[in-house]
Amino acid sequence: MADPRPQHEEGDVEIEGEAYIDPNEVLAEVTLDDDDAPMDDADGDDDVGDDDEGPREDNSIQHFAGHSASVFAVSAHPTQPLVASGGEDDLGYIWNVTNGEEVVRLSGHTDSVINIEWSFDGEMVASGGMDGRVRIWRRVGKTDWKNWEFLTELQGPDEVKWLRWHPKGNVLLSGSNDGTVWLWQLPSGNTMQVFAGHEGPVETGQFTPDGKRIITGDGVGTLIYWDPRGTEPVWKMTPNTARFGMHGGITSVATNPASTIAVVGGAEGELRVVNLAKGEVIGVLEGHQQGESVEAITFVDWSATAAANASIVATGATDGKICIWDLTSMKLRYTLTHSDSITSIQVSPSSTSRGHHITSSSQDKTLKTWDTRTGQLLQEHLGHRGPVLGASVGAFEDFVYVISAGDDGACLDIALMANPSTSVIDPVTTTTAGHVDIATVTDDATLATLLPSHPSQRSNVTVWTFSNDNPNNTRILDSNNEAIYEIKPDFEGKRTMTNMRRLKEDGSAGAVFGYIEWHDYTPDKICFNGGEKIRKGSFFSSAGPMSYAVTFKDTQGRRYTWKGLGAALQLALHANDSVNPKLPIAMFQKSRYDRSVEPPEPHPAQLFLTDRAMEVKELVLFTFLVLEKGRRTKEASEDNRMSSMKAEASMGIGDAARSIGDGVGAGVKRHG
């Protein structure tokens, strides 16, 4: 079974009937052993699902687990926090982004659902399957978005390759495995046109953004430009057309917002720029490896608002590369990389002031969000245990998210950013009382993780800065850069202590609110707020085997979970009584460099605390320091072990290994 083709976005134009109008119109607790086993990394080859790599970090904010097999297609609703998905289990679903709950199950297919698309206004959704069926559902009533009904099944294709709705009308377009292209009017379900002109499977196609034309490409290398009001091509290119030469077949196509230029991708890595008015090749782009299929193409907006003459385009291929092109010069700007095939590229909405951001999905089990203007990697989205087969970006009010479709059967909901936003990694803008509104936290990775799944759940975030990125020896600074806590090692006889002190207004040492007593051969002991000195394993409980997480309780019996205890991970705190326990109430951001500027600018380690975390701020700080010290000890041990292994291998890998984790910009090559 072939993987579904990546989805491409389309522009806007009005349509009435058949007339085209002008575009202006916690798992169970398990007590820790004395050696604090949950904080250790997996040493063995334990199998988890289909993944032999052991536990994987998951920084998504929501899972939808309704599918029982691979998810091939996802589509975010144009205005509501809804997502439609389709999969190998022959089913489609509509589900709620904010809570992961199923809204309606879309049944009726007898083979894999490989396409699912919302109409321009989100009132209808279409599913297409390998059974050749195209099924339409529509919203019932106008009071909410919870009720849906099956409308009709469209007849025609033998196997649906792709579906596209008209940008502003209830007209649906589909390409078929038998070489035909179908056009239907909804809600009647009447066939408007059947276009016959291809000699192979129609692998890709779309309406032009102005809605006046259709462009389609097939598996034998033919590109056809159609007027939807007639059945004859406006023009046709074949592999033998001058400079076209798509002998391996066409796999993807995208049209610029002005509907004047198309970029066409081929199965052999070819990229052609086509003038749509003349039907001529005006550019040949060479950046992907020969023989590697171009699976995704999308135009990107570098302006503050949507640009009709956008000339920046991103292409992704099975070579794991994303190429950023400037069509005004036909030059390659940046090459961004995954470690496996690219399956889709999605553009963030221009309305968020982040229209220059793209999110790529890959068979390497990750998604990544990039700034196409700088080539900077902004976020890496983790959680899938198998290839990511597709993605879709959505926005609701000022919440922007990406939904992924996984071969592991999961759909993940990942927060991207808030709107409005400011430039990446600018210093955090604080307000009174040492608080910062979450929309002004400009480190995208931290912001995305702290961002609640609905605007009504937003809270302020307090930022504490570490004078030294060392959980055993540092000072905690407030928003005014004044020290409020001191963490310092002390030696009492033969014992080594880490004392955590409050600092007085004059900066002198105040009372100790917690300490760690370190032991070489017996378990370390801890004490918080004058309580009993106990072993760490008696204070924390495991959140489950192999989970990289521990739980603890406050004096009111409320339970908390620190996640991210493994080497190379980052700690995030969750409260079980939160509106959405999947979202952290606090998160640690390691010290880092902003490599988008020269010279690279250092940024200190910081702890972000929501209002909920501030209710128990010293407990949060105490538990963080205890766990982060243990996590780093383990991380250092792992690094030393790996360094020793590499040295023994004597293969010259050391220099490459030391470059790993170099920070923002890794995996990016700049051109020109």
XYZ file of C-alpha atoms in Angstrom, residues 9-558:
550
model
C -2.794 24.521 0.815
C -4.891 26.534 -1.616
C -5.954 30.152 -1.919
C -9.337 31.881 -1.943
C -12.056 32.703 -4.487
C -15.840 32.809 -4.453
C -17.999 30.287 -6.289
C -21.787 30.170 -6.592
C -23.269 27.049 -8.080
C -21.115 26.523 -11.143
C -20.236 30.185 -11.755
C -16.731 31.325 -10.858
C -16.745 34.801 -9.331
C -14.026 37.406 -9.064
C -11.676 36.816 -6.125
C -12.434 40.205 -4.642
C -15.956 39.176 -3.951
C -0.563 9.151 36.083
C -0.295 5.675 36.061
C -0.332 3.672 39.420
C 2.320 4.764 41.914
C 5.295 2.479 42.485
C 7.693 3.333 45.290
C 11.232 3.984 44.099
C 13.978 1.625 45.017
C 16.779 3.082 47.036
C 18.870 3.550 43.910
C 16.238 5.827 42.350
C 15.783 3.515 39.369
C 13.217 5.599 37.436
C 15.771 8.365 36.935
C 18.105 6.009 35.097
C 18.136 5.694 31.340
C 17.182 2.422 29.720
C 20.275 0.278 29.292
C 18.737 -2.658 27.525
C 16.845 -3.336 24.346
C 13.333 -3.313 25.772
C 10.742 -3.178 23.036
C 8.085 -0.526 23.320
C 5.403 -0.859 20.682
C 7.070 -1.032 17.292
C 10.078 0.977 18.451
C 13.328 -0.650 19.455
C 14.782 2.579 20.807
C 13.123 2.417 24.216
C 11.191 5.361 25.670
C 10.834 8.419 23.476
C 10.252 11.951 24.615
C 6.738 13.220 23.970
C 6.219 16.987 23.925
C 2.764 16.908 22.395
C -0.136 18.353 24.365
C -2.842 15.951 23.246
C -3.247 12.492 21.731
C -6.113 11.103 19.730
C -5.979 7.321 19.925
C -9.200 6.394 18.123
C -7.506 4.741 15.161
C -6.441 1.112 15.466
C -3.928 1.223 12.600
C -1.823 3.715 10.646
C -3.210 7.220 10.241
C -2.767 8.387 6.651
C -4.465 11.779 6.596
C -5.299 14.655 8.941
C -6.953 18.000 8.274
C -7.442 20.920 10.658
C -10.785 22.727 10.560
C -10.549 26.234 9.050
C -12.166 28.027 12.011
C -12.906 25.608 14.865
C -10.709 23.470 17.180
C -11.641 20.346 15.231
C -9.551 17.874 13.266
C -10.578 15.171 10.788
C -8.417 12.086 10.366
C -8.463 8.943 8.260
C -6.560 5.702 8.465
C -5.779 2.129 7.560
C -8.612 0.926 9.794
C -11.052 2.081 7.048
C -12.372 4.805 9.339
C -12.418 8.556 9.603
C -12.953 10.633 12.719
C -13.753 14.192 13.679
C -12.243 15.009 17.051
C -11.760 17.945 19.381
C -8.266 19.419 19.539
C -8.655 20.831 23.047
C -9.421 17.545 24.797
C -8.735 14.774 22.278
C -12.328 13.551 22.451
C -14.111 11.953 19.524
C -16.891 14.091 18.053
C -18.100 11.690 15.369
C -16.939 8.492 13.704
C -16.947 8.542 9.899
C -17.676 5.007 8.701
C -18.672 3.433 5.397
C -15.338 2.796 3.711
C -14.190 -0.746 2.934
C -10.510 0.086 2.497
C -8.010 2.567 3.910
C -9.076 6.202 4.201
C -6.103 8.023 2.678
C -7.618 11.484 2.146
C -9.746 13.718 4.333
C -10.506 17.381 3.683
C -12.744 20.158 5.054
C -14.765 22.376 2.765
C -13.768 26.059 2.622
C -16.181 27.008 5.442
C -15.810 23.801 7.439
C -19.501 22.919 7.081
C -18.675 19.696 5.215
C -15.884 17.140 5.293
C -14.952 14.688 2.544
C -13.163 11.366 2.951
C -11.549 9.425 0.138
C -10.472 5.818 0.274
C -8.581 3.181 -1.607
C -11.985 1.599 -2.173
C -12.754 4.392 -4.648
C -15.436 5.882 -2.430
C -15.733 9.588 -1.701
C -18.056 10.150 1.244
C -19.397 13.506 2.432
C -20.593 14.499 5.906
C -22.063 17.844 6.899
C -22.750 19.773 10.059
C -26.248 19.592 11.531
C -27.693 22.875 12.798
C -25.935 26.134 13.518
C -25.721 26.158 17.318
C -22.528 24.102 17.748
C -20.132 21.783 15.930
C -20.961 18.553 17.742
C -23.587 17.103 15.414
C -22.783 15.750 11.959
C -24.690 13.656 9.434
C -23.747 11.558 6.443
C -24.756 13.444 3.296
C -23.858 11.425 0.228
C -21.387 9.102 -1.435
C -19.904 10.351 -4.699
C -19.469 7.950 -7.577
C -16.651 7.910 -10.093
C -12.992 7.119 -9.309
C -11.712 3.560 -9.047
C -9.240 4.583 -6.332
C -9.004 8.067 -4.847
C -5.485 9.504 -4.963
C -6.287 12.944 -3.529
C -9.142 15.342 -2.705
C -9.271 19.149 -2.872
C -12.153 21.502 -2.129
C -12.539 24.715 -4.073
C -11.056 27.640 -2.065
C -14.450 29.325 -1.532
C -17.123 27.057 -2.877
C -18.811 23.722 -2.328
C -17.085 22.052 -5.251
C -14.851 19.024 -4.751
C -11.996 17.865 -6.980
C -10.447 14.391 -6.995
C -7.691 12.570 -8.851
C -7.975 8.878 -9.585
C -5.728 5.898 -10.111
C -7.418 5.308 -13.499
C -6.151 8.603 -14.955
C -9.369 10.601 -14.599
C -10.066 13.774 -12.632
C -13.530 14.293 -11.151
C -15.380 17.487 -10.216
C -18.567 17.381 -8.096
C -21.059 20.006 -6.927
C -22.154 19.771 -3.286
C -24.429 19.282 -1.478
C -26.267 17.773 -4.479
C -23.421 15.388 -5.287
C -23.874 15.990 -9.020
C -20.901 15.380 -11.287
C -19.844 18.650 -12.913
C -16.954 17.396 -15.037
C -14.835 14.330 -15.714
C -11.447 15.288 -17.127
C -9.760 12.644 -19.258
C -6.306 13.335 -20.594
C -3.856 11.561 -18.352
C -2.322 8.232 -19.264
C -1.385 7.200 -15.742
C -2.495 7.607 -12.132
C -3.203 11.264 -11.331
C -0.823 11.617 -8.415
C -1.356 15.286 -7.580
C -3.590 18.220 -8.356
C -5.341 21.310 -7.041
C -7.396 24.369 -7.838
C -5.329 27.459 -8.480
C -5.751 29.912 -5.582
C -8.021 32.173 -7.645
C -10.326 29.193 -8.248
C -10.418 29.697 -12.000
C -8.164 26.851 -13.125
C -7.108 23.325 -12.166
C -3.637 21.842 -12.463
C -2.983 18.081 -12.329
C 0.048 15.806 -12.718
C 0.329 12.069 -13.311
C 2.678 9.183 -12.716
C 3.991 9.139 -16.277
C 5.137 12.750 -16.230
C 2.250 14.690 -17.797
C 1.121 18.057 -16.396
C -2.272 19.413 -17.505
C -3.811 22.865 -16.959
C -7.632 22.837 -17.082
C -10.473 25.307 -17.266
C -13.118 23.717 -14.980
C -15.888 24.903 -17.322
C -14.631 22.695 -20.152
C -13.174 19.242 -20.630
C -10.293 20.157 -22.950
C -6.893 21.157 -21.492
C -5.817 24.778 -21.657
C -2.349 23.343 -22.211
C -0.506 20.095 -21.620
C 3.132 19.257 -20.889
C 4.643 15.797 -21.360
C 8.071 14.405 -20.495
C 9.155 15.382 -24.009
C 8.181 19.055 -23.615
C 11.211 21.347 -23.761
C 13.001 21.617 -20.378
C 10.180 19.727 -18.612
C 11.446 16.146 -18.738
C 9.521 14.579 -15.859
C 10.281 11.067 -17.134
C 9.949 9.444 -13.728
C 6.499 10.880 -13.120
C 5.052 13.850 -11.249
C 4.553 13.566 -7.508
C 3.652 17.067 -6.275
C 2.607 20.530 -7.388
C 1.929 23.920 -5.793
C 0.736 27.243 -7.220
C 1.719 30.689 -5.983
C -0.998 32.902 -4.417
C -1.286 34.987 -7.589
C -2.065 31.846 -9.627
C 0.652 32.735 -12.132
C 3.410 30.235 -11.348
C 3.452 26.554 -10.429
C 6.324 24.529 -9.018
C 6.211 20.878 -10.054
C 8.077 18.047 -8.319
C 9.047 14.688 -9.768
C 9.764 11.137 -8.669
C 13.426 11.495 -9.657
C 14.050 14.669 -7.643
C 13.247 17.077 -10.476
C 11.786 20.539 -9.825
C 10.373 22.723 -12.583
C 8.982 26.246 -12.384
C 6.138 26.763 -14.867
C 4.528 29.959 -16.161
C 0.813 29.118 -16.073
C -0.291 31.772 -18.556
C 2.109 30.564 -21.240
C 2.482 26.915 -20.328
C 6.268 27.235 -20.382
C 9.076 26.100 -18.102
C 10.819 29.199 -16.759
C 13.121 27.576 -14.230
C 14.864 24.329 -13.317
C 15.705 23.919 -9.614
C 18.446 21.497 -8.581
C 18.755 20.788 -4.881
C 17.325 17.361 -4.148
C 19.223 14.164 -4.679
C 18.644 12.501 -8.025
C 16.279 9.563 -7.747
C 14.616 10.873 -4.577
C 10.939 11.761 -4.953
C 9.749 15.316 -4.218
C 6.828 14.701 -1.857
C 5.882 18.202 -0.693
C 5.847 21.716 -2.151
C 4.401 24.849 -0.602
C 4.724 28.608 -1.039
C 5.789 30.615 2.013
C 4.896 34.178 3.010
C 7.835 36.326 4.104
C 5.777 39.499 4.443
C 3.702 40.752 7.361
C 0.532 39.953 5.411
C -0.320 37.477 2.685
C 1.585 38.350 -0.473
C -0.043 37.645 -3.811
C 3.355 37.658 -5.492
C 5.050 35.346 -2.970
C 8.271 34.032 -4.461
C 9.565 31.824 -1.655
C 8.835 28.121 -1.961
C 9.746 25.132 0.208
C 10.201 21.657 -1.258
C 10.664 18.371 0.582
C 11.816 15.012 -0.727
C 12.619 11.450 0.249
C 16.276 12.475 0.599
C 15.307 14.069 3.926
C 15.956 17.580 2.631
C 13.750 20.652 2.726
C 14.967 23.215 0.222
C 13.999 26.878 0.572
C 14.007 28.578 -2.839
C 13.776 32.201 -3.959
C 12.016 32.149 -7.321
C 12.975 35.728 -8.144
C 16.557 34.534 -8.572
C 15.882 30.791 -8.909
C 18.443 30.263 -6.141
C 18.526 27.962 -3.162
C 18.459 29.874 0.134
C 18.676 27.115 2.746
C 18.714 23.361 3.029
C 17.014 22.002 6.157
C 17.292 18.349 7.075
C 15.554 15.389 8.651
C 17.210 11.993 8.950
C 14.585 10.314 6.737
C 12.039 11.101 4.031
C 9.943 14.270 4.188
C 6.232 13.469 4.055
C 4.647 16.929 4.259
C 5.375 20.637 4.696
C 2.782 22.874 6.335
C 2.815 26.684 6.510
C 1.741 28.581 9.610
C -1.198 30.942 9.003
C -0.191 34.448 7.892
C -2.652 35.846 10.425
C -0.314 34.738 13.236
C 2.587 36.887 12.004
C 4.398 33.583 11.536
C 3.585 32.957 7.896
C 7.301 32.457 7.297
C 7.302 29.415 9.586
C 6.885 25.915 8.203
C 6.397 22.591 9.966
C 7.790 19.503 8.287
C 6.882 15.885 8.997
C 9.156 12.966 8.324
C 9.523 9.222 8.382
C 12.206 9.800 11.037
C 9.287 9.942 13.546
C 9.562 13.690 14.142
C 8.103 16.988 13.050
C 10.133 20.174 13.012
C 9.155 23.829 12.871
C 11.526 26.140 10.997
C 11.954 29.845 10.321
C 12.413 29.941 6.553
C 13.905 33.435 6.654
C 16.919 32.313 8.697
C 16.927 28.538 8.297
C 16.624 28.281 12.077
C 15.134 25.203 13.719
C 12.551 26.546 16.181
C 10.994 23.391 17.581
C 11.356 19.643 17.275
C 8.102 17.819 17.935
C 8.453 14.368 19.461
C 6.066 11.627 20.497
C 5.540 9.305 17.545
C 6.943 5.792 17.661
C 6.785 5.335 13.909
C 7.013 7.388 10.707
C 4.942 10.576 10.564
C 2.874 10.249 7.382
C 1.357 13.717 7.267
C 0.388 16.834 9.166
C -1.954 19.804 9.151
C -1.646 23.238 10.768
C -4.703 24.865 12.315
C -5.559 28.021 14.241
C -8.373 28.784 16.655
C -8.561 32.326 18.022
C -4.875 32.913 18.839
C -3.960 29.273 19.448
C -1.918 27.735 16.623
C -1.289 24.007 16.507
C -0.099 21.215 14.252
C -1.791 17.831 14.042
C 0.250 14.849 12.918
C -0.705 11.521 11.352
C 1.422 8.593 12.447
C 2.147 5.151 11.109
C 1.925 4.139 14.784
C -1.829 4.853 14.698
C -1.583 8.070 16.711
C -2.588 11.633 15.971
C -0.638 14.122 18.067
C -1.729 17.666 18.865
C 1.272 19.963 19.177
C 1.124 23.618 20.201
C 3.169 25.942 18.007
C 2.821 29.503 19.266
C 0.546 32.265 20.412
C -0.543 35.267 18.373
C 0.520 38.044 18.468
C 4.173 37.118 18.718
C 7.563 38.726 18.680
C 10.912 37.756 17.243
C 12.414 34.454 18.266
C 14.584 34.305 21.381
C 14.301 37.981 22.197
C 14.667 38.606 25.937
C 11.437 37.853 27.756
C 9.330 40.967 28.268
C 8.289 41.168 31.897
C 5.479 43.071 33.518
C 4.879 44.075 37.108
C 5.288 41.612 39.957
C 7.836 39.626 37.974
C 5.214 38.145 35.660
C 5.204 37.814 31.903
C 2.195 37.240 29.704
C 2.542 33.938 27.903
C 2.171 35.593 24.503
C 5.418 37.490 25.107
C 7.527 34.446 25.950
C 9.471 34.315 22.725
C 11.426 31.098 23.075
C 9.092 29.065 20.879
C 9.940 25.698 22.389
C 9.195 26.847 25.922
C 6.151 28.827 24.862
C 4.688 25.908 22.954
C 5.029 23.588 25.918
C 3.535 26.032 28.408
C 0.777 27.095 26.052
C -2.621 25.758 27.187
C -4.845 24.088 24.626
C -7.487 26.801 24.749
C -7.169 30.567 25.200
C -9.553 30.504 28.162
C -6.979 28.469 30.100
C -4.149 31.006 29.667
C -2.224 32.241 32.696
C 0.785 34.424 33.357
C 4.221 32.906 33.559
C 6.847 33.880 36.120
C 10.426 33.596 34.898
C 13.282 32.743 37.237
C 16.805 32.992 35.828
C 19.771 30.923 37.029
C 22.967 32.901 37.540
C 24.828 29.678 36.844
C 23.407 26.669 35.002
C 24.338 24.331 37.834
C 21.584 22.946 40.086
C 24.137 22.433 42.862
C 25.654 25.922 42.901
C 23.643 28.901 41.632
C 21.445 31.836 42.515
C 17.852 32.303 41.386
C 17.150 35.764 39.979
C 13.739 37.375 39.624
C 12.568 39.561 36.726
C 14.406 42.546 38.214
C 17.650 40.533 38.162
C 17.655 40.437 41.957
C 18.691 37.228 43.714
C 15.861 35.648 45.723
C 17.304 32.162 46.411
C 20.799 30.759 46.807
C 21.739 27.145 46.086
C 25.146 26.333 47.530
C 27.145 23.249 48.519
C 28.221 23.076 52.164
C 30.416 20.618 53.992
C 29.552 19.425 57.503
C 32.232 17.055 58.688
C 32.330 14.169 56.248
C 28.935 15.019 54.773
C 28.355 17.003 51.607
C 25.193 19.083 51.573
C 23.414 21.233 49.036
C 21.516 23.900 50.941
C 18.680 25.906 49.419
C 18.281 29.277 51.124
C 15.943 32.191 50.863
C 17.760 35.486 50.475
C 16.831 38.607 52.374
C 16.112 41.929 50.670
C 19.674 43.081 51.366
C 21.014 39.950 49.649
C 22.225 38.263 52.830
C 21.551 34.594 53.523
C 18.205 33.744 55.056
C 16.572 30.548 56.223
C 17.222 27.148 54.594
C 13.992 25.801 53.076
C 15.449 22.550 51.807
C 18.621 20.549 51.463
C 20.123 17.440 49.880
C 22.527 15.232 51.816
C 24.774 13.390 49.375
C 26.008 9.850 50.042
C 28.460 7.735 48.081
C 27.289 4.222 48.936
C 23.844 4.698 50.432
C 20.795 6.567 49.092
C 20.894 10.354 49.214
C 18.595 12.006 51.729
C 16.525 15.158 51.394
C 14.592 17.505 53.638
C 12.026 20.125 52.717
C 10.772 23.019 54.821
C 11.869 21.680 58.186
C 10.313 18.277 57.705
C 11.776 14.852 58.342
C 15.016 13.920 56.551
C 14.154 11.022 54.265
C 15.529 9.113 51.293
C 14.713 10.501 47.868
C 12.980 7.236 47.048
C 10.556 7.813 49.906
C 9.661 11.320 48.737
C 9.165 10.563 45.043
C 7.206 7.748 43.472
C 7.599 6.317 40.014
C 5.009 7.360 37.431
C 5.429 3.978 35.776
C 8.285 1.798 34.542
C 10.439 3.301 31.786
C 8.480 6.537 32.035
C 11.280 9.031 32.850
C 8.837 10.562 35.344
C 8.215 10.696 39.095
C 5.335 11.946 41.189
C 5.060 13.616 44.579
C 2.394 15.358 46.671
C 2.114 18.709 48.418
C 0.815 19.204 51.967
C -2.767 19.358 50.615
C -2.439 15.952 48.990
C -2.358 17.322 45.431
